[in-house]
mmCIF file of C-alpha atoms in Angstrom:
data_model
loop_
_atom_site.group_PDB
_atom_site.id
_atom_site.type_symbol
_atom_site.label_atom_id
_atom_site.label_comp_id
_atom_site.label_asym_id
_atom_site.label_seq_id
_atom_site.Cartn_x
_atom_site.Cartn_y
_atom_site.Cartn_z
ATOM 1 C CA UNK B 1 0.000 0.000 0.000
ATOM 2 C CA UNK B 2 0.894 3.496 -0.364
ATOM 3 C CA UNK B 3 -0.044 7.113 0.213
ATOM 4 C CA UNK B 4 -0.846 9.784 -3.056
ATOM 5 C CA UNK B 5 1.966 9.955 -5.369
ATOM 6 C CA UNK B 6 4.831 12.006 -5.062
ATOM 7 C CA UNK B 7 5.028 15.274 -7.205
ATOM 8 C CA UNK B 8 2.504 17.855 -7.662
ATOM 9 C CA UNK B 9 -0.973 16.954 -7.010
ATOM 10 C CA UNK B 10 -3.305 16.735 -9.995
ATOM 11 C CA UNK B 11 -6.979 15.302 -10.821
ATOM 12 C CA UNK B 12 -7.138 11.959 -11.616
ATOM 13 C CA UNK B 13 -9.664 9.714 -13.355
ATOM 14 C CA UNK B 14 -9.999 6.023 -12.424
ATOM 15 C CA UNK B 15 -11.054 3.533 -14.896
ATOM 16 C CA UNK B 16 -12.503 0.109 -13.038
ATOM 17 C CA UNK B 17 -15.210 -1.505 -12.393
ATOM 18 C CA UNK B 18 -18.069 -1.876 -9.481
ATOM 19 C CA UNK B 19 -19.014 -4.825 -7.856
ATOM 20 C CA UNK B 20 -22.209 -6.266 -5.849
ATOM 21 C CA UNK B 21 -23.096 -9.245 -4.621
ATOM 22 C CA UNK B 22 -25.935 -10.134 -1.776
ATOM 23 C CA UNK B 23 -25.609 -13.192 -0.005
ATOM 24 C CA UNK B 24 -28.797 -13.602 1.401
ATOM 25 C CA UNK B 25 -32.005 -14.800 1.032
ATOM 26 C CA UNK B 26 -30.827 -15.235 -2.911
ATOM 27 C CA UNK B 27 -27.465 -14.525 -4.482
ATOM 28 C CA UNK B 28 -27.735 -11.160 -6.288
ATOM 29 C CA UNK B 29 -24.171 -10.049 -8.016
ATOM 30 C CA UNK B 30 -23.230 -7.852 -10.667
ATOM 31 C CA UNK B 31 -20.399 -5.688 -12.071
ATOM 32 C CA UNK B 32 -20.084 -2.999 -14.224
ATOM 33 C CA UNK B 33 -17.723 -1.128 -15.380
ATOM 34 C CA UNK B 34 -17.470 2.816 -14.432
ATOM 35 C CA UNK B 35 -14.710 5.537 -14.109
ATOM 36 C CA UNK B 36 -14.176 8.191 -11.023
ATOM 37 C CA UNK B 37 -13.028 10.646 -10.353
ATOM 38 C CA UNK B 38 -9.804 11.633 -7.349
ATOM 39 C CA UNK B 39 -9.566 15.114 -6.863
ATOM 40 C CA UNK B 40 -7.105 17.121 -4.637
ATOM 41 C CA UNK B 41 -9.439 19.591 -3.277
ATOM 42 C CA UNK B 42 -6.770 21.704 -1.399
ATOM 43 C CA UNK B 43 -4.330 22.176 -4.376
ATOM 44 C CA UNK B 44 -7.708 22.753 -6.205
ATOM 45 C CA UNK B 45 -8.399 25.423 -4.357
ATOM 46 C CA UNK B 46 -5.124 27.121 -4.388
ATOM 47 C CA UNK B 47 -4.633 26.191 -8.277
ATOM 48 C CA UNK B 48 -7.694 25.468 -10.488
ATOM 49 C CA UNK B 49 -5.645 24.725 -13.284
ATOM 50 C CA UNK B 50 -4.969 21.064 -11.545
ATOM 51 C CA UNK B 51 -8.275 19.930 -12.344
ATOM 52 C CA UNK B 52 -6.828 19.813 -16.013
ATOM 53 C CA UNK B 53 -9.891 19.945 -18.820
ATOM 54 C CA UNK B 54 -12.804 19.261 -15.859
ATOM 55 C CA UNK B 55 -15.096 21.602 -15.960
ATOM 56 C CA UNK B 56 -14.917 23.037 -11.926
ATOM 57 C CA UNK B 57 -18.276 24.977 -10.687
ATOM 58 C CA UNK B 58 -19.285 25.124 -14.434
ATOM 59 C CA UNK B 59 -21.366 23.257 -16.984
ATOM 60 C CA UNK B 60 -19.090 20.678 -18.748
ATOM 61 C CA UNK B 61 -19.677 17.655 -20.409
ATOM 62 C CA UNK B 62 -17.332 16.833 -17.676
ATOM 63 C CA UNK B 63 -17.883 18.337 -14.425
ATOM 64 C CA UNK B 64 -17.428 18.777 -10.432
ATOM 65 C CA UNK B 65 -19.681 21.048 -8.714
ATOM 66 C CA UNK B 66 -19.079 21.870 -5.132
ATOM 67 C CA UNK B 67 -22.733 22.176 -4.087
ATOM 68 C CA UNK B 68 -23.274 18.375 -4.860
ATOM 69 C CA UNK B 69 -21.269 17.558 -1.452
ATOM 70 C CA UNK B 70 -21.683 18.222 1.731
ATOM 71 C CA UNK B 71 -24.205 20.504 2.933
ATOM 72 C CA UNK B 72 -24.390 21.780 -0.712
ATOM 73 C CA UNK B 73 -22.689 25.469 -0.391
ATOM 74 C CA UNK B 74 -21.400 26.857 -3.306
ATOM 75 C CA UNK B 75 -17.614 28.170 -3.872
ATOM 76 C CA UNK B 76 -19.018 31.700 -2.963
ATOM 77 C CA UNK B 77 -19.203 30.101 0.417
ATOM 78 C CA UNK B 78 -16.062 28.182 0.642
ATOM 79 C CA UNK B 79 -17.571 25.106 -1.205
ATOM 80 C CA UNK B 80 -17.136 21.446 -0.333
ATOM 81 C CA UNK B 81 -13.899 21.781 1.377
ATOM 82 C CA UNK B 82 -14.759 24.559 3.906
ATOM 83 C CA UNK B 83 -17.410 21.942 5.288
ATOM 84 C CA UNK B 84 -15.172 19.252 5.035
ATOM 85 C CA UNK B 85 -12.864 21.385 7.534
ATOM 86 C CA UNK B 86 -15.557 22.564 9.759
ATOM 87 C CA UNK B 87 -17.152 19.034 10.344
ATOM 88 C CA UNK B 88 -13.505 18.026 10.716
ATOM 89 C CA UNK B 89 -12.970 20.524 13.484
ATOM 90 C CA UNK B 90 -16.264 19.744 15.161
ATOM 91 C CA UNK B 91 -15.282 16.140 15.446
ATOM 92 C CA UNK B 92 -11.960 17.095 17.316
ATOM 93 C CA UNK B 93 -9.864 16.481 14.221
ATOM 94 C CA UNK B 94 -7.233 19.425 14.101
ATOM 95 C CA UNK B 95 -4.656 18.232 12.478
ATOM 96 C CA UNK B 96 -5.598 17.013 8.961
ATOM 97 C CA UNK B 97 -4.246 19.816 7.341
ATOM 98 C CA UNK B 98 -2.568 17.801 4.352
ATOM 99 C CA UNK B 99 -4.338 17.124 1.082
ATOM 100 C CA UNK B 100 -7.264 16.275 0.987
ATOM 101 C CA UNK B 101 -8.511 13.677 -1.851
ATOM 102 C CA UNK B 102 -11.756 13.226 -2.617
ATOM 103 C CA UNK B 103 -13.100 9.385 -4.892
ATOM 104 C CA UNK B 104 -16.088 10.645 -6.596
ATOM 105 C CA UNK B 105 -18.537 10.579 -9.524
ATOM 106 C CA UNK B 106 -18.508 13.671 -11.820
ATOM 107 C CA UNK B 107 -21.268 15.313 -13.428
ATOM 108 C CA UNK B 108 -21.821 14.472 -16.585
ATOM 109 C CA UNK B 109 -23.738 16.399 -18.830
ATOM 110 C CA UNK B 110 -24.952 18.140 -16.601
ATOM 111 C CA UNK B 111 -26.250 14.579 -14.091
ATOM 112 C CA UNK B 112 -25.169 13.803 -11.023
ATOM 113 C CA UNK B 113 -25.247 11.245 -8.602
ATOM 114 C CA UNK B 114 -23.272 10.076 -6.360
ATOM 115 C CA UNK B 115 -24.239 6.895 -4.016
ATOM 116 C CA UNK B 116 -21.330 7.570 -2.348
ATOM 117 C CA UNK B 117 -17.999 9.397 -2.355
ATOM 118 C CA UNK B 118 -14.816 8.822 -0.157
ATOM 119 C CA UNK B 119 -12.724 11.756 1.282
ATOM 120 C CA UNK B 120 -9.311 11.154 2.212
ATOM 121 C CA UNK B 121 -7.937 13.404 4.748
ATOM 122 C CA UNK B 122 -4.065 13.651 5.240
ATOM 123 C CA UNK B 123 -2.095 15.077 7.405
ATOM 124 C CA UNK B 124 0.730 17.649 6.786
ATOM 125 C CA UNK B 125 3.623 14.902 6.898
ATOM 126 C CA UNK B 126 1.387 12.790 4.310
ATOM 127 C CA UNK B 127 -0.318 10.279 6.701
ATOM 128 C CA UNK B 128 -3.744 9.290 6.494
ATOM 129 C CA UNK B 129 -5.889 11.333 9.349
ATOM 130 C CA UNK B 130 -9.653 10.412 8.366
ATOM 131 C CA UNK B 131 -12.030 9.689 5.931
ATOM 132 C CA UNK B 132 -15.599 10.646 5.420
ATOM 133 C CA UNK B 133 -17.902 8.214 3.693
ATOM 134 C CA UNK B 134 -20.363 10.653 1.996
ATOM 135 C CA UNK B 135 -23.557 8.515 1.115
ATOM 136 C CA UNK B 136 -26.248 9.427 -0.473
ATOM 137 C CA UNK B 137 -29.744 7.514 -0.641
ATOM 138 C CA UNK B 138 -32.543 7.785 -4.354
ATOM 139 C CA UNK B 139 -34.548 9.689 -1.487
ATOM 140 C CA UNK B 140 -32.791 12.800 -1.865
ATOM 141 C CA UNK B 141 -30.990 12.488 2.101
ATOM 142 C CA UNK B 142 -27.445 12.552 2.905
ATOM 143 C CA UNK B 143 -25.499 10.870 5.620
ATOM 144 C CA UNK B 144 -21.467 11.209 6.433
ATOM 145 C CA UNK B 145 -19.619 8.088 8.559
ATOM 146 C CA UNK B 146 -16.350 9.827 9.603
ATOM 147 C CA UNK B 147 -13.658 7.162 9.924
ATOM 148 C CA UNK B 148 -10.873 8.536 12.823
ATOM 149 C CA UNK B 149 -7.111 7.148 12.436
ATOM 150 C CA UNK B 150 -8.008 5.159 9.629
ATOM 151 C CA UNK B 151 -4.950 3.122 7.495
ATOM 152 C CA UNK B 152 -4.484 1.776 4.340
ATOM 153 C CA UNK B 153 -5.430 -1.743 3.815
ATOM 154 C CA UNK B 154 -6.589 -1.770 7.467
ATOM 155 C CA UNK B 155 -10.600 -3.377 8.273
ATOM 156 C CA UNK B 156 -12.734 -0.165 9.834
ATOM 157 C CA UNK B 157 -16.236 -0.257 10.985
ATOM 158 C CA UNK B 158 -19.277 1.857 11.393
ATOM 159 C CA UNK B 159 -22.554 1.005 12.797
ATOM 160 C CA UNK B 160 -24.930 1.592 10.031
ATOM 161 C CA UNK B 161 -27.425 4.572 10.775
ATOM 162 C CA UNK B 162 -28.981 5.557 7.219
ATOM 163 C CA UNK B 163 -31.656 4.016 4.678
ATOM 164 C CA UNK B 164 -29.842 3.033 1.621
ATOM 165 C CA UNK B 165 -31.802 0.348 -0.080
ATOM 166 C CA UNK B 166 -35.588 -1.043 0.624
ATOM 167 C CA UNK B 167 -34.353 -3.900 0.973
ATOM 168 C CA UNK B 168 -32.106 -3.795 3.904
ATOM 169 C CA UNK B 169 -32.677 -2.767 7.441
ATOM 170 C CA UNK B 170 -31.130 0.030 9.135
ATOM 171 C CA UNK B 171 -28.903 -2.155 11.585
ATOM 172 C CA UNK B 172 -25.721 -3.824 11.829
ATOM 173 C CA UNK B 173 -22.600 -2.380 10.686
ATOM 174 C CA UNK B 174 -20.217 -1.594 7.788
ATOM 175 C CA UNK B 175 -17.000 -2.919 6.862
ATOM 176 C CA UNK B 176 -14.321 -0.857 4.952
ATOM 177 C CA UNK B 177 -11.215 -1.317 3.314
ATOM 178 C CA UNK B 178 -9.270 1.379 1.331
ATOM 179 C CA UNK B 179 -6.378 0.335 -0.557
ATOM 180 C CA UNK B 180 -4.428 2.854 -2.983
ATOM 181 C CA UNK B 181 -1.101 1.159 -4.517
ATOM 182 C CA UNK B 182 1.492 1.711 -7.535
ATOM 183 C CA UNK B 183 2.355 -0.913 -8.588
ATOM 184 C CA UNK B 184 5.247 -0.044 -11.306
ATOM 185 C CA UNK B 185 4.435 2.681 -13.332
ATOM 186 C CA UNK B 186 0.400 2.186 -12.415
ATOM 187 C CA UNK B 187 -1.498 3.097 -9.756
ATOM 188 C CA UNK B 188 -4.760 1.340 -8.350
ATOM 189 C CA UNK B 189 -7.323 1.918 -5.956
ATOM 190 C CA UNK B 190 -9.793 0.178 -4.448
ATOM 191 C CA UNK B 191 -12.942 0.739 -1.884
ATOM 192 C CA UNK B 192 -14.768 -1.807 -0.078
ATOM 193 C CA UNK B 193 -17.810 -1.698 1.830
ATOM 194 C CA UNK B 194 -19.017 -4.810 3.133
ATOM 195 C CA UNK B 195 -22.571 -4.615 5.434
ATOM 196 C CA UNK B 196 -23.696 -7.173 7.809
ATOM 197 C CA UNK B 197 -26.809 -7.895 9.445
ATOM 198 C CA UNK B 198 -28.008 -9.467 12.666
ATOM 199 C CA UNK B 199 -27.485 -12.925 11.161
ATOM 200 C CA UNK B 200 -23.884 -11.937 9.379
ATOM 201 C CA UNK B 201 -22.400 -11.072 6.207
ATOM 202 C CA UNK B 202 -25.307 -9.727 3.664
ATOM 203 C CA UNK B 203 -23.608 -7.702 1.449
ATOM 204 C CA UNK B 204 -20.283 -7.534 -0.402
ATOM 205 C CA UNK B 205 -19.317 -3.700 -2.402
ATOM 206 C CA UNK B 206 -16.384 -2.563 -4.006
ATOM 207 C CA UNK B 207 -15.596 0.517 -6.814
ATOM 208 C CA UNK B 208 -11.925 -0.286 -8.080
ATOM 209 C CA UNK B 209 -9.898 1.424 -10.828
ATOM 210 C CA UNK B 210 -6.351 2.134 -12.341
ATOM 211 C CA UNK B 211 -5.588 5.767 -12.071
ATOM 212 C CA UNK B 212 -4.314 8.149 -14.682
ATOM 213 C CA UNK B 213 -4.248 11.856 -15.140
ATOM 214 C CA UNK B 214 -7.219 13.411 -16.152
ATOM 215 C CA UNK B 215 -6.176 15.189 -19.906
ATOM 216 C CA UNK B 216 -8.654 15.869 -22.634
ATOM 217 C CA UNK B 217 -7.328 12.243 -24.341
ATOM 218 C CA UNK B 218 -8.565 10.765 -21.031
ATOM 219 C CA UNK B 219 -11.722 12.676 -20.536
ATOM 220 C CA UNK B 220 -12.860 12.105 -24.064
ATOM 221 C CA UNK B 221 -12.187 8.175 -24.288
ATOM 222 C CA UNK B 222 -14.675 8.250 -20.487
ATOM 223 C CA UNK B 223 -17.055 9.878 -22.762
ATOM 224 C CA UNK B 224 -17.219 7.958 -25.460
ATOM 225 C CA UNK B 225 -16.811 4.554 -23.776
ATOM 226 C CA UNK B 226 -19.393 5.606 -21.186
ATOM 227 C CA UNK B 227 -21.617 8.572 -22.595
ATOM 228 C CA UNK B 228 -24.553 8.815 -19.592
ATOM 229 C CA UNK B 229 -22.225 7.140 -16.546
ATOM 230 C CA UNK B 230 -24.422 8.544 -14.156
ATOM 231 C CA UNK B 231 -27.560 8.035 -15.485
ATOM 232 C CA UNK B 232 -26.380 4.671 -15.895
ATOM 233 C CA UNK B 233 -25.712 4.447 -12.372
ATOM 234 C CA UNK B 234 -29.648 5.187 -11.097
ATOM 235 C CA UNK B 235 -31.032 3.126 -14.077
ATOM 236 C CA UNK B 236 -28.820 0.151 -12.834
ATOM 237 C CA UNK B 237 -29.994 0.665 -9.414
ATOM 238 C CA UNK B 238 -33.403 0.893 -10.177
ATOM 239 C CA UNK B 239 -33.044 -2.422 -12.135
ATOM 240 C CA UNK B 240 -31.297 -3.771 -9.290
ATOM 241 C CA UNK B 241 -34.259 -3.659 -7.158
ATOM 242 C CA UNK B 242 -36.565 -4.956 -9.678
ATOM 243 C CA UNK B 243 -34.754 -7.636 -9.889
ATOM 244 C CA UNK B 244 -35.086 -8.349 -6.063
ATOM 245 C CA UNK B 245 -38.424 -7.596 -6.068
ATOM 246 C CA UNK B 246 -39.008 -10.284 -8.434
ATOM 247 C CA UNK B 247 -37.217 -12.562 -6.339
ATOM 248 C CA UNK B 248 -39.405 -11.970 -3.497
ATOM 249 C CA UNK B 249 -36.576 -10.708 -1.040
ATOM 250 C CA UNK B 250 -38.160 -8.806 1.717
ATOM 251 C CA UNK B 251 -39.181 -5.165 0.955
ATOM 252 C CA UNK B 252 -38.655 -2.307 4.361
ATOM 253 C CA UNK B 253 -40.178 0.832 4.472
ATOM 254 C CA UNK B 254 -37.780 3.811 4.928
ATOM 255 C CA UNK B 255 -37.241 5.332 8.240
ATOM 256 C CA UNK B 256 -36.939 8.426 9.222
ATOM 257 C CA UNK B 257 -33.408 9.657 8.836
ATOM 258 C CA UNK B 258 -30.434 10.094 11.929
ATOM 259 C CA UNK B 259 -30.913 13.239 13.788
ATOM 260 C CA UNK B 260 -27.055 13.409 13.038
ATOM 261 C CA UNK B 261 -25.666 14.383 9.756
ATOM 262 C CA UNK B 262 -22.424 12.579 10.998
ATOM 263 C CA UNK B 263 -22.002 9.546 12.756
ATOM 264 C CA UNK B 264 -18.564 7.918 14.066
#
């Protein structure tokens, strides 16, 4: 494992694939492919040139828009990052002050949605500090699990809190592993999010990818390969559920959300 690479930070674009499979009452897997986005949200904000051809607060075939984070402030207000700090410093954390790199799903043209995003909070020396799982449920909520002294390649755990799919209770706990690796002259991440229930394991996630700079030859070939990603991405989850449905697995009514935008 390793941490960011050396040299000056710039926006990257992963290109990997997504993976699902439930374990109970009936086997449900799939995988598809996808790209992501990593961006460096402090050199971003110092230097917008990093984020290379992306289009940053501005419509883009391509795009990241702050307001789609957090609790949804604009760059007038500090964006994405000035939350990130502030929920940062009300958790105690004072001393991720480092770079801050955030696994995401861009907009593009114009559509967004992201079922979740990962930030990755560093310290000044370059260690991992923290890392916020940003999820977000079809029903228009939002919910953050803040992971404290976190490590690469290490098993971390969260009591889940927030409705993400009918067809799971709101109990037991999450399981994550975040691995980010070069491995000559490629680099590879991976995030895993594993869920179990009162009776064990029910759920197996991961979004993996091999990084590369994101340059107009990179942005166009996401395009073209994958021209409505994130539609893509709510039509498969809709489909997803029909295809529980039709299995008969057990359908829950959502709950009202935590009182707590955070939970730890």
């Amino acid at each position: 494992m390793s941490t960011p690479s050396d040299g000056p930070a710039r926006a990257l674009i992963g290109f990997g694939q997504v993976r699902h499979r439930r374990l109970r009452p009936t086997v449900n897997a799939f995988a598809y492919p996808t790209y992501f986005l990593l961006l460096p949200m402090r050199t971003l904000r110092r230097d917008p040139a990093a984020a290379g051809p992306l289009a940053w607060n501005r419509r883009g075939a391509l795009g990241f828009h702050d307001r789609d984070h957090g609790d949804g402030r604009g760059p007038a207000q500090g964006g994405a990052l000035a939350w990130l700090d502030e929920l940062l410093a009300a958790e105690g954390i004072d001393d991720a002050q480092g770079e801050v790199w955030l696994h995401c799903y861009p907009r593009v043209l114009g559509f967004t949605f992201k079922p979740v995003s990962f930030w990755y909070c560093h310290r000044a020396d370059g260690g991992l500090r923290a890392i916020v799982v940003e999820v977000n449920n079809t029903f228009g909520e939002r919910h953050c699990y803040l992971l404290d002294q976190p490590a690469w390649g290490a098993e971390l755990r969260a009591a889940k809190c927030f409705h993400v799919s009918p067809f799971c209770r709101v109990e037991g706990g999450y399981r994550f592993r975040f691995l980010r690796a070069r491995h000559g002259a490629r680099e590879h991440t991976v995030a895993r999010v594993d869920h179990d229930d009162a009776e064990g394991p029910l759920l197996r996630t991961s979004v993996s990818g091999q990084l590369e700079p994101l340059t107009r030859a990179s942005q166009r070939r996401a395009l073209w390969r994958y021209p409505a990603m994130t539609l893509g991405v709510v039509a498969r989850i809709h489909w997803q559920a029909l295809r529980l449905w039709c299995k008969r697995v057990d359908f829950f009514r959502k709950p009202a959300p935590p009182d707590a935008p955070v939970s730890r």
